[in-house]
mmCIF file of C-alpha atoms and ligand atoms in Angstrom:
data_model
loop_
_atom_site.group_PDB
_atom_site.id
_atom_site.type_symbol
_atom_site.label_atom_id
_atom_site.label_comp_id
_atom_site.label_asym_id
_atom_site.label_seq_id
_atom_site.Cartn_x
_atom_site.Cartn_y
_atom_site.Cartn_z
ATOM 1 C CA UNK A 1 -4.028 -93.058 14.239
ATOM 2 C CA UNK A 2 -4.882 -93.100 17.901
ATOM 3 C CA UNK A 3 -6.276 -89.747 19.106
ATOM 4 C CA UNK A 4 -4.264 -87.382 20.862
ATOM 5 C CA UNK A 5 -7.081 -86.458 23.584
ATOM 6 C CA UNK A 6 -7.504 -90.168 24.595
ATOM 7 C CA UNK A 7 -3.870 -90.757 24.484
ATOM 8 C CA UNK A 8 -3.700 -87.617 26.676
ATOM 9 C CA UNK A 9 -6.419 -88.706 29.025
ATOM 10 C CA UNK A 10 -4.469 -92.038 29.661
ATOM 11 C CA UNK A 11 -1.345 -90.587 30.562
ATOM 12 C CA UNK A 12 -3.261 -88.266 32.916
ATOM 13 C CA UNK A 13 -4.698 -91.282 34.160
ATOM 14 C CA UNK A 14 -1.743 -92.840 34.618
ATOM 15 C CA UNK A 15 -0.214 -90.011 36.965
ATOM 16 C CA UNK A 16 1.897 -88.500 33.734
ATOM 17 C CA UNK A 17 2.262 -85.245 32.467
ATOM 18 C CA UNK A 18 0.416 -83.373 29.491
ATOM 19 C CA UNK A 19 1.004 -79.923 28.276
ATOM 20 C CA UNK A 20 -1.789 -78.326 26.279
ATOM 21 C CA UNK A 21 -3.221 -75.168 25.083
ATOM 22 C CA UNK A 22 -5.324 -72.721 26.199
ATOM 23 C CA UNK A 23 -6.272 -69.003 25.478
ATOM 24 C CA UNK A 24 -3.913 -67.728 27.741
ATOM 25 C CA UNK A 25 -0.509 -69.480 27.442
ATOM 26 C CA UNK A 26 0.415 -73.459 27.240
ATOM 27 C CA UNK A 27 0.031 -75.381 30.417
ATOM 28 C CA UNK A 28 2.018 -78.005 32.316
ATOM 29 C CA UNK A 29 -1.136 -80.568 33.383
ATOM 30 C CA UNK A 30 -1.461 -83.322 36.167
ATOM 31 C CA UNK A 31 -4.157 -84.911 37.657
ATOM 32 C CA UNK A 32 -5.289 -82.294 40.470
ATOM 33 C CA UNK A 33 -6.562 -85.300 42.827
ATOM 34 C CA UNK A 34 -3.069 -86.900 42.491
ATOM 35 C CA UNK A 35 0.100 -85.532 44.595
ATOM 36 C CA UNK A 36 2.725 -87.840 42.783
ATOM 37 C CA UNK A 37 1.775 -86.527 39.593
ATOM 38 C CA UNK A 38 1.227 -82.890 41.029
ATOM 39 C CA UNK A 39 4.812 -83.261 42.040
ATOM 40 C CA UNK A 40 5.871 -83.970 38.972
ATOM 41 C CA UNK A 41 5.235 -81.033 37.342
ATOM 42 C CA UNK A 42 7.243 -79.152 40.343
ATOM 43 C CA UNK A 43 9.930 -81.190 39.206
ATOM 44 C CA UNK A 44 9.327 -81.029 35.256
ATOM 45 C CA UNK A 45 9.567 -76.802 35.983
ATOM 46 C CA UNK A 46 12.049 -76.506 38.783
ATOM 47 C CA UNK A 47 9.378 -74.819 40.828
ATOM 48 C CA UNK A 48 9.484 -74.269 44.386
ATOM 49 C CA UNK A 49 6.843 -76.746 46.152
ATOM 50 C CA UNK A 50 5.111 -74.185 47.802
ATOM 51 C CA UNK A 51 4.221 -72.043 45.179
ATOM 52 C CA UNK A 52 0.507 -73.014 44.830
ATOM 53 C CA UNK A 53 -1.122 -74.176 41.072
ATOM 54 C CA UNK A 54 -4.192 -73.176 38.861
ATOM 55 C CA UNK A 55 -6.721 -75.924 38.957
ATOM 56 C CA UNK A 56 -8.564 -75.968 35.639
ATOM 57 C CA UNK A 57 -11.735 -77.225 35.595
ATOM 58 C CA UNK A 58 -14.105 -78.674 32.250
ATOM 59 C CA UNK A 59 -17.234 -76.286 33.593
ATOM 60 C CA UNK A 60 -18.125 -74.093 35.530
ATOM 61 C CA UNK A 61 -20.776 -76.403 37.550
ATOM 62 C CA UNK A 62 -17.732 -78.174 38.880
ATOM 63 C CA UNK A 63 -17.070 -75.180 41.147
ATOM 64 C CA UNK A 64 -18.552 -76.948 44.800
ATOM 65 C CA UNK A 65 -16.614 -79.845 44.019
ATOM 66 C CA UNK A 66 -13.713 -77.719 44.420
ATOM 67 C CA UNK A 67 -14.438 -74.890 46.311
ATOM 68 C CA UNK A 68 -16.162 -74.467 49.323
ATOM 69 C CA UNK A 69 -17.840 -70.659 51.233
ATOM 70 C CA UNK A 70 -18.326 -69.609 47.677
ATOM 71 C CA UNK A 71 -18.961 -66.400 47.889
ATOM 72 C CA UNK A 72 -22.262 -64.856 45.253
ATOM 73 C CA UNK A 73 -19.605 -62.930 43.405
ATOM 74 C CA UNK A 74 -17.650 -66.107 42.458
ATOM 75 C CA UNK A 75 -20.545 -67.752 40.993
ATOM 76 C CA UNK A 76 -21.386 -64.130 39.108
ATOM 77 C CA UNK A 77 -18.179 -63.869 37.469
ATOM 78 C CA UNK A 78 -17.825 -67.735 36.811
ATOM 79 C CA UNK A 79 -21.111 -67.254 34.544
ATOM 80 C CA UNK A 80 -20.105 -64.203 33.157
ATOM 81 C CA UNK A 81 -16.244 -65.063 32.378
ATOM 82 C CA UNK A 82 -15.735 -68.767 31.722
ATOM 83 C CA UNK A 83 -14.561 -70.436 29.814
ATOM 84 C CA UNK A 84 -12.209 -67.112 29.859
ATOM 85 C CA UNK A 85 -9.181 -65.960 31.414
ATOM 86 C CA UNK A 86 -9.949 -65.945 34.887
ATOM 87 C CA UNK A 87 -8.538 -67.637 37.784
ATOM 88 C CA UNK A 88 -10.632 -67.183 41.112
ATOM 89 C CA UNK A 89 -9.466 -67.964 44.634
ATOM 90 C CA UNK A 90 -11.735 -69.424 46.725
ATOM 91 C CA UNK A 91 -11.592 -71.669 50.229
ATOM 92 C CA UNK A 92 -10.663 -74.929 49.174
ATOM 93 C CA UNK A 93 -12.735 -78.137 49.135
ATOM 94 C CA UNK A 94 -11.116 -80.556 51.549
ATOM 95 C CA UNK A 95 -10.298 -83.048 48.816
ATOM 96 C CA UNK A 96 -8.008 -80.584 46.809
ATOM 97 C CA UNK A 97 -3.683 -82.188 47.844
ATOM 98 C CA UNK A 98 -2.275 -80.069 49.798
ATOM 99 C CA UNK A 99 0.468 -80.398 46.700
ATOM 100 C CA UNK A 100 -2.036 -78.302 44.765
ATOM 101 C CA UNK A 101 -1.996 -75.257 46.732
ATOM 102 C CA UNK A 102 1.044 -75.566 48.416
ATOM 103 C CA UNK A 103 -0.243 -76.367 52.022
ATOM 104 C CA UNK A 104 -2.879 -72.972 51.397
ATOM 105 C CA UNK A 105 -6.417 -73.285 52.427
ATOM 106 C CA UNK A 106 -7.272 -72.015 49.700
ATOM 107 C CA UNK A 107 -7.149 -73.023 45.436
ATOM 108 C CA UNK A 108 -7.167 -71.611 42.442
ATOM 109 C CA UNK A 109 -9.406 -72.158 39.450
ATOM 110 C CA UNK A 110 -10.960 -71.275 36.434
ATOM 111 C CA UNK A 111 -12.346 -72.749 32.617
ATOM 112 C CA UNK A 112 -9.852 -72.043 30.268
ATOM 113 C CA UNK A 113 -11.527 -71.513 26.485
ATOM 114 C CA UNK A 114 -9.741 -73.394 24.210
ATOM 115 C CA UNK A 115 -11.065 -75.932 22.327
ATOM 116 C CA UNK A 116 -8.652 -78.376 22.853
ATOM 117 C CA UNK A 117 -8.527 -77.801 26.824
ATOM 118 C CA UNK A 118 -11.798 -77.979 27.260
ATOM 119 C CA UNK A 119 -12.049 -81.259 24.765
ATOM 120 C CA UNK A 120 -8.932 -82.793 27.656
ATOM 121 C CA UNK A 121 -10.710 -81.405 30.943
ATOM 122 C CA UNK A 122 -14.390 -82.820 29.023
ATOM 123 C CA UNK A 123 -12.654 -86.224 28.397
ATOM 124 C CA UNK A 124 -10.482 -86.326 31.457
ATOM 125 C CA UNK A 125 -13.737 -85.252 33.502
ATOM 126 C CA UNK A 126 -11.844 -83.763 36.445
ATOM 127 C CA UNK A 127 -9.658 -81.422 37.320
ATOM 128 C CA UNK A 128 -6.548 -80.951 35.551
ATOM 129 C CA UNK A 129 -3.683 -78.685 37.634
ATOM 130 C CA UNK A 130 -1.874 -76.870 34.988
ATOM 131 C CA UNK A 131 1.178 -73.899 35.559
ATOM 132 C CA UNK A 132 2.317 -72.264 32.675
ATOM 133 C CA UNK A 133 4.774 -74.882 30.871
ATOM 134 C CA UNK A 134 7.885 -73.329 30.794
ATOM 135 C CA UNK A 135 11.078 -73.891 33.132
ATOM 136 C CA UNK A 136 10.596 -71.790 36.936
ATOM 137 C CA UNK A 137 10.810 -68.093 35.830
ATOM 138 C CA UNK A 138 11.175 -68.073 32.325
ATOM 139 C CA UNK A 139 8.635 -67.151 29.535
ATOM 140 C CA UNK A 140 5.852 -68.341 29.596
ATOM 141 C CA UNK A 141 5.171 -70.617 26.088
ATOM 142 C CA UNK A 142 2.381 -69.613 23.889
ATOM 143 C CA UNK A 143 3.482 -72.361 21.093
ATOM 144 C CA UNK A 144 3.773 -76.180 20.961
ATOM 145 C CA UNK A 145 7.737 -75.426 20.053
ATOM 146 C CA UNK A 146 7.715 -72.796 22.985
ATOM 147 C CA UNK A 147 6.753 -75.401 25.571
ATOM 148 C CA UNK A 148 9.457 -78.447 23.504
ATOM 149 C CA UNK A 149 12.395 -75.814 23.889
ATOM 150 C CA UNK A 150 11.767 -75.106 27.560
ATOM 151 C CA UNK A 151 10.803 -78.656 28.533
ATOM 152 C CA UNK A 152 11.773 -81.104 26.088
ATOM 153 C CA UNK A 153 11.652 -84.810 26.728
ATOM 154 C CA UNK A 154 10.658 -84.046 30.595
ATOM 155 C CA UNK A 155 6.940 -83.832 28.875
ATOM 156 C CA UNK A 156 5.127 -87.087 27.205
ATOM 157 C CA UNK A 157 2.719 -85.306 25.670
ATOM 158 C CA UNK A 158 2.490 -81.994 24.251
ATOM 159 C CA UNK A 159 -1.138 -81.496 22.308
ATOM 160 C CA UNK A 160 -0.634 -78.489 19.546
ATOM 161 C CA UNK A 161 -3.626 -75.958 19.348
ATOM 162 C CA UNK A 162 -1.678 -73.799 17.280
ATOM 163 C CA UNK A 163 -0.659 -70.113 19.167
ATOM 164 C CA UNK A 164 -2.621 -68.858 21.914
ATOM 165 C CA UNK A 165 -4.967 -65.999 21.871
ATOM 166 C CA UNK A 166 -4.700 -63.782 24.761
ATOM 167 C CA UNK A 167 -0.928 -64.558 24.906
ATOM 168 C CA UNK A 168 -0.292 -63.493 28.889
ATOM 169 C CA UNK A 169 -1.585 -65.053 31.717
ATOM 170 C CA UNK A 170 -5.100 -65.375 33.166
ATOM 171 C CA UNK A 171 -6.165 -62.655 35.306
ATOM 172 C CA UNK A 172 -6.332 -64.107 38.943
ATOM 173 C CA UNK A 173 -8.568 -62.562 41.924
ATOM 174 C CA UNK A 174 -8.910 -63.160 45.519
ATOM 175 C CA UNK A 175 -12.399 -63.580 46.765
ATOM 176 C CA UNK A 176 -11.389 -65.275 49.562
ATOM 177 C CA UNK A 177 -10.548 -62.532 51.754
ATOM 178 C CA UNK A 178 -13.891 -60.880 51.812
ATOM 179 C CA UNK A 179 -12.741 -58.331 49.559
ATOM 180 C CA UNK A 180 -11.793 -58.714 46.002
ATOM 181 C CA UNK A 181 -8.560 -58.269 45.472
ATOM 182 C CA UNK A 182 -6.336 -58.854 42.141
ATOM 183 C CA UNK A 183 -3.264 -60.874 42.746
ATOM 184 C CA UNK A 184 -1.835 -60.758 38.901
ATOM 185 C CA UNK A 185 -3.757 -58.502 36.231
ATOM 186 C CA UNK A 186 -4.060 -60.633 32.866
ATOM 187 C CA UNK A 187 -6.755 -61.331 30.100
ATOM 188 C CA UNK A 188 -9.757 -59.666 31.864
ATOM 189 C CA UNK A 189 -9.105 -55.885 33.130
ATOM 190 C CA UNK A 190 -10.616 -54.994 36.221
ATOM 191 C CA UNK A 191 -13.063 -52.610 34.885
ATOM 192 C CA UNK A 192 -14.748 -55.861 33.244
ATOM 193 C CA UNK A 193 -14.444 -57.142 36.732
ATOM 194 C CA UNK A 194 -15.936 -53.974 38.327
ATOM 195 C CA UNK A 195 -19.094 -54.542 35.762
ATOM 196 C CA UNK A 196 -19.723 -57.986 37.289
ATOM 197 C CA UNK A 197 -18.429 -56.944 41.258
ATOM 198 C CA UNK A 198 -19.993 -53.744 41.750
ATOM 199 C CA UNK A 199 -16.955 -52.328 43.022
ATOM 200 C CA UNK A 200 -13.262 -52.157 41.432
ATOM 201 C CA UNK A 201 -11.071 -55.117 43.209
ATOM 202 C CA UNK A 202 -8.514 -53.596 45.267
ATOM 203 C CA UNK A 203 -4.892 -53.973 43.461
ATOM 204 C CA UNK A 204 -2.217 -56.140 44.904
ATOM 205 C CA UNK A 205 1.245 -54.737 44.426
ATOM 206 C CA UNK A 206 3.703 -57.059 43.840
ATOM 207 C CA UNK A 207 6.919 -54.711 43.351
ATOM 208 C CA UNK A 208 6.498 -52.748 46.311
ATOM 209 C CA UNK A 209 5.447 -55.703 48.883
ATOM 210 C CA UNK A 210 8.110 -57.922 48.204
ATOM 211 C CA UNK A 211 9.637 -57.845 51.736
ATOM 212 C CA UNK A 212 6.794 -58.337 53.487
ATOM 213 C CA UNK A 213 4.854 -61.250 50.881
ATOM 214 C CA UNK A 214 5.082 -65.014 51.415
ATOM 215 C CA UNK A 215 6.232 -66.314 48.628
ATOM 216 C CA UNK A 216 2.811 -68.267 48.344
ATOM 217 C CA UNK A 217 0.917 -65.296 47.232
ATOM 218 C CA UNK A 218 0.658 -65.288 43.281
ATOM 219 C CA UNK A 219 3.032 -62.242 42.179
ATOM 220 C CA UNK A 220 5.056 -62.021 45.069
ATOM 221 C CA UNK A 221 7.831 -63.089 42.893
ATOM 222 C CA UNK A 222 9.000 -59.592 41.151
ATOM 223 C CA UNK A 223 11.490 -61.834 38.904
ATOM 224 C CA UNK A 224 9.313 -63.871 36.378
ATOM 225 C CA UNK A 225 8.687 -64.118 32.523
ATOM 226 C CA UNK A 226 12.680 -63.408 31.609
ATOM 227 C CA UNK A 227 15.020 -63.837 29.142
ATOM 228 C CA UNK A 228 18.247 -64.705 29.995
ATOM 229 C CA UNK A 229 19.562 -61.125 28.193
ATOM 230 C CA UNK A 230 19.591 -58.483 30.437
ATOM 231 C CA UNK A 231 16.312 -56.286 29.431
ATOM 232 C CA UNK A 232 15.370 -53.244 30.309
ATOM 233 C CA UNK A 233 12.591 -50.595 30.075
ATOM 234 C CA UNK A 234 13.013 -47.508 28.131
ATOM 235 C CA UNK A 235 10.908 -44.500 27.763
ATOM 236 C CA UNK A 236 10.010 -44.130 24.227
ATOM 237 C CA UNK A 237 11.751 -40.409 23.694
ATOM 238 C CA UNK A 238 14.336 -42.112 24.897
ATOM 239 C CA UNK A 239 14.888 -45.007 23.121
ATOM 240 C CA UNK A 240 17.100 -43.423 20.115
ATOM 241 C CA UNK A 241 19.466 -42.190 22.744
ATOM 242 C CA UNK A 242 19.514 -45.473 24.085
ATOM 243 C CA UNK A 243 20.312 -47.325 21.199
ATOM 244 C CA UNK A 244 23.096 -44.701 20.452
ATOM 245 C CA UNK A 245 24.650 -45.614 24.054
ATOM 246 C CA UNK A 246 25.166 -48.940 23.143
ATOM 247 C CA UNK A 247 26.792 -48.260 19.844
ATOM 248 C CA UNK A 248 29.129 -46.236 21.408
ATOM 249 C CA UNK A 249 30.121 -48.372 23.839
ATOM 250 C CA UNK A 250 30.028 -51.248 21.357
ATOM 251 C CA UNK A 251 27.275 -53.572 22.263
ATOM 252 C CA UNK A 252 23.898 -55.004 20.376
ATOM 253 C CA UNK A 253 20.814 -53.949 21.389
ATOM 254 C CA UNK A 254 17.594 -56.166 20.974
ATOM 255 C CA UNK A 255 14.758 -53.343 20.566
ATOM 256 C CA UNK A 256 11.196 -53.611 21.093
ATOM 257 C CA UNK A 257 8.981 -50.774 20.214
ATOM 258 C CA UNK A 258 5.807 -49.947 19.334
ATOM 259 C CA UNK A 259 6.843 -48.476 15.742
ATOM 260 C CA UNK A 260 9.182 -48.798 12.889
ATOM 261 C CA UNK A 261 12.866 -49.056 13.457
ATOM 262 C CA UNK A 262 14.675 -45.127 14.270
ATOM 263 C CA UNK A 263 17.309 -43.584 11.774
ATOM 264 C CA UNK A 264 20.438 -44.445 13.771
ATOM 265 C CA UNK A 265 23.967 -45.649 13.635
ATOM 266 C CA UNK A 266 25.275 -48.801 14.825
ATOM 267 C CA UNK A 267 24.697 -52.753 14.915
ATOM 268 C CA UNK A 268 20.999 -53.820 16.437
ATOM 269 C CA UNK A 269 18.049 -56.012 15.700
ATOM 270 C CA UNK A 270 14.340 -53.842 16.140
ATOM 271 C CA UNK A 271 11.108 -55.672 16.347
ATOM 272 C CA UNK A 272 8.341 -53.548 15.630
ATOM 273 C CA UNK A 273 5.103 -54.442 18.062
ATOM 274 C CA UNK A 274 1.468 -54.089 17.802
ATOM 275 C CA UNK A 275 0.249 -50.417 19.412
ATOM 276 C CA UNK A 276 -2.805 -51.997 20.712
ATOM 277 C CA UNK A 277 -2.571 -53.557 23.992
ATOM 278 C CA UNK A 278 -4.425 -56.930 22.705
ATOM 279 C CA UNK A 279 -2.283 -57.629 20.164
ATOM 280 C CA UNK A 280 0.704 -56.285 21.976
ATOM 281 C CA UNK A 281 0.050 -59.022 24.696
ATOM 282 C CA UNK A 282 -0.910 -61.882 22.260
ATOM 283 C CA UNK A 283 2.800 -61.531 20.603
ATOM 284 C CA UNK A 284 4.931 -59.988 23.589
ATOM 285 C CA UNK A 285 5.995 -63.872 24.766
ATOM 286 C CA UNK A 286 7.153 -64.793 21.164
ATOM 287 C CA UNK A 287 8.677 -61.317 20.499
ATOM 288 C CA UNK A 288 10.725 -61.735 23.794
ATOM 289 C CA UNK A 289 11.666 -64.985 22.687
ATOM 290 C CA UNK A 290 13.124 -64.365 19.357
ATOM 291 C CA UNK A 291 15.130 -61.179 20.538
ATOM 292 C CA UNK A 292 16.464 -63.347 23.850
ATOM 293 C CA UNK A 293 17.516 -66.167 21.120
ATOM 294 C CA UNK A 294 19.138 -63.222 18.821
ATOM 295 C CA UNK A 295 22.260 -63.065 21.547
ATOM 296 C CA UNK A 296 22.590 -59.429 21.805
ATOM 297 C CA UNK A 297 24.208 -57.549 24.537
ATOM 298 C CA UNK A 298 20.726 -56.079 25.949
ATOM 299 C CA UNK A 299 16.993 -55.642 25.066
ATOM 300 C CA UNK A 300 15.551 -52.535 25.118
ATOM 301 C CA UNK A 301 11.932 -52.192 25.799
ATOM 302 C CA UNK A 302 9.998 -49.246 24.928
ATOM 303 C CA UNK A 303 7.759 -48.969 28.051
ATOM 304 C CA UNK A 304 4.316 -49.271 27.802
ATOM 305 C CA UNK A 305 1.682 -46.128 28.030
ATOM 306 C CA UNK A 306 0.730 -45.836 31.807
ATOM 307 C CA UNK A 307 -2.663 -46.217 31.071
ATOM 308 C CA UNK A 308 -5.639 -48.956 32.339
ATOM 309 C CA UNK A 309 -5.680 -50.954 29.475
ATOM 310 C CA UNK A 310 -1.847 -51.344 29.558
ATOM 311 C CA UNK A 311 -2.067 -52.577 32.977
ATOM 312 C CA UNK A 312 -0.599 -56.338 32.120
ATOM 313 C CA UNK A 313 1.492 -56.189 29.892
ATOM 314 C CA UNK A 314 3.469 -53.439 32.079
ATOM 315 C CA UNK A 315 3.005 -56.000 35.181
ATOM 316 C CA UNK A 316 5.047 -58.979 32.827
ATOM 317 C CA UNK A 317 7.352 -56.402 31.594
ATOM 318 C CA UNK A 318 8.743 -55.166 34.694
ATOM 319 C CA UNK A 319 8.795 -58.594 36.445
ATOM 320 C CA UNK A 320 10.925 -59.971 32.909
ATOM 321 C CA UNK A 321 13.434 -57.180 33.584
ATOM 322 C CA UNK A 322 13.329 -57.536 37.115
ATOM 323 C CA UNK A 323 14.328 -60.982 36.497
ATOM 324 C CA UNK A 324 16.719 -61.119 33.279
ATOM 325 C CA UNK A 325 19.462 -61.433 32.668
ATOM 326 C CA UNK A 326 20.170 -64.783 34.773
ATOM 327 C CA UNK A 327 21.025 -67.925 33.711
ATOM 328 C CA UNK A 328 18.948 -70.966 35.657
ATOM 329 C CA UNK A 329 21.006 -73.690 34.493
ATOM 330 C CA UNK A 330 23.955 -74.069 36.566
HETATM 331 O O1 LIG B 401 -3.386 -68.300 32.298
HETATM 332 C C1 LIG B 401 -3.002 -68.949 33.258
HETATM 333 O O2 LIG B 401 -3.370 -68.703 34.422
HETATM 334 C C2 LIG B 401 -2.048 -70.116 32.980
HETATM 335 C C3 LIG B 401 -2.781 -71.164 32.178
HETATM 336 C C4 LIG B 401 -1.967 -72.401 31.942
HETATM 337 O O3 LIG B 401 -3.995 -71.456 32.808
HETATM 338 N N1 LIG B 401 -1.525 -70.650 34.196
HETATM 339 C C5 LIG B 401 -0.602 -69.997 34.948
HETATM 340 O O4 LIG B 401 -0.167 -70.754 36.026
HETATM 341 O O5 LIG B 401 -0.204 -68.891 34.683
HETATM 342 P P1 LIG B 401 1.140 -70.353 36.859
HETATM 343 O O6 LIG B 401 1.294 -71.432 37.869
HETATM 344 O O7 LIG B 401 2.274 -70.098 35.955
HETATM 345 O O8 LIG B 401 0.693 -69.070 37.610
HETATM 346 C C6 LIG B 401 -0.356 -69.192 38.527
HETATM 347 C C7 LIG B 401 -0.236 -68.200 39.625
HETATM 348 C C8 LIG B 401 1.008 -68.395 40.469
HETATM 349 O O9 LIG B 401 1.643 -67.133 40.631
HETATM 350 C C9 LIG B 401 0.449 -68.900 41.794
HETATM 351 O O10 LIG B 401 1.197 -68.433 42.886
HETATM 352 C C10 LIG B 401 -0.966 -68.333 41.800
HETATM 353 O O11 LIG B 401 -1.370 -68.414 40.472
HETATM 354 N N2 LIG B 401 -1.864 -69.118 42.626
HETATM 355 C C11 LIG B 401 -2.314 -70.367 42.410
HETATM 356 N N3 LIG B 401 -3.063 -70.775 43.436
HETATM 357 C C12 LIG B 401 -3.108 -69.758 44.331
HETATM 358 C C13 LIG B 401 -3.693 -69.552 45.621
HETATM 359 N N4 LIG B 401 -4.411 -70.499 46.198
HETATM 360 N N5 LIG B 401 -3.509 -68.371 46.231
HETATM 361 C C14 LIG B 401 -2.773 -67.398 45.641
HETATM 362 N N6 LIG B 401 -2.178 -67.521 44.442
HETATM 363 C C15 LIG B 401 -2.343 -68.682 43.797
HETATM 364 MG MG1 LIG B 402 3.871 -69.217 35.153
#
């Protein structure tokens, strides 16, 4: 039997595509150094071209060759963080494509932990750039089957590391700007940033800048991680009413909530999630999955607590009902 990572590292090679695991979600790979294969992947996702990719990298000693003005506090978190979930933007190296980072002077990188990835990137010994491998939009895939049923046969290769652990995106910082600044919250919270920093990074806001972002800046996109039900967030007291709502008017809910299903009349499916934020975020993707494929009417999402350690999974949440609901195949 010929072994998946060499097979992998050929097609790489040979300017194809590769999805693989890592701790945060699956990822669509191309060589980084490689704009025909980069473009690819824009093409694989139906992803505008100037929406800029993650470059992941086999160590973290492989920062200069991508990077350049590193700043001390990359090189602090890099050592304290990767492998992890952590993407830092830096000033790019002159050699990263200009299909990388979508004509930006700047890229984005960061070690994913994952066995498997860092067996590719180790093998591969370059730079692999990787989105999330799902169609432009949807939910993201934390499953070998997640990433088949959004991309199919537009893939070669799709190496199976079994589910992901974090289950939501990396956490991805600025420190190009001279300030820190957090462009999507994700695996790492920004206190464990503020340990490393000194300071807390200064908080992008995606849902209020919309108007004013380029569409270049990770986040800028309210609409992201949806189903293609309508879904919408419900405070918990009022979830039974809710539900009750819908029965009257005589459609299925989809509910997720962080407890057992509520004493109520009518027709709807309930999917009972973890309470902790951890394991809230390392089964949200799948959970939204399997209600969007149960065809009801809506899903109702209990919101989450307004609290720090909530922080992204409340950030995915509103962007999935900000962007449900719509169907991207024509
Ligand atoms: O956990 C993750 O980060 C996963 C795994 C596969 O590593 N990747 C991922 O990639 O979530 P993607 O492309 O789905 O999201 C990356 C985000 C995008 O919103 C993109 O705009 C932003 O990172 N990004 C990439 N390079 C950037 C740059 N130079 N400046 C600002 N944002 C950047
Ligand atoms: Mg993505």
């Amino acid at each position: 039997m010929s072994d998946p990572i060499q097979t992998a590292v050929t097609l790489l090679r040979a300017g194809e595509l590769v999805a693989f695991p890592t701790e945060t979600v699956y990822g669509l790979g191309a060589d980084a150094l490689n704009p025909a294969a980069v473009a690819r992947i824009f093409a694989a996702k139906g992803r505008p071209t100037d929406h800029p990719l993650i470059v992941h990298l086999p160590a973290g000693a492989s920062l200069d060759e991508w990077a350049r003005d590193i700043p001390d506090a990359a090189r602090k978190l890099a050592q304290a963080f990767w492998p992890g979930p952590l993407t830092l933007i830096l000033k790019r190296h002159p050699k990263v494509p200009d299909a990388v980072t979508g004509g930006q002077d700047t890229v984005g990188l960061r070690v994913p932990k994952h066995p498997l990835a860092l067996q590719l990137l180790a093998a591969f010994g370059g730079g692999i750039a990787a989105p999330s491998a799902n169609r432009y939009g949807r939910i993201s895939p934390t499953t070998a089957q997640h990433v088949r049923e959004e991309l199919g046969s537009r893939v070669p290769l799709i190496l199976d590391g079994g589910p992901c652990q974090v289950g939501i995106e990396s956490t991805i910082l600025d420190l190009s700007r001279g300030r820190p600044v957090l462009l999507r919250p994700g695996g790492i919270d920004p206190q464990a940033l503020a340990g490393v920093l000194g300071e807390l990074p200064e908080i992008a806001h995606p849902h209020k800048s919309e108007a004013d972002s380029t569409p270049r800046v990770s986040g800028s996109h309210a609409a992201h991680y949806a189903p293609r039900t309508p879904l919408e967030l419900v405070p918990g007291e009022s979830l039974a009413a809710a539900v009750a709502a819908c029965a009257a008017k005589g459609s299925r809910p989809a509910v997720l909530a962080r407890r057992g299903p509520i004493e109520i009349a009518g027709e709807f499916i309930w999917l009972e999630a973890p309470t902790d934020p951890a394991g809230y975020a390392h089964d949200l993707y799948a959970n939204l999955r399997s209600l969007d494929y149960a065809e009801c009417d809506v899903i109702l999402v209990e919101a989450p607590p307004a609290a720090d350690p909530w922080l992204a999974v409340s950030d995915r949440l509103l962007r999935a009902a900000a962007g449900s609901g719509e169907d991207d195949e024509p």
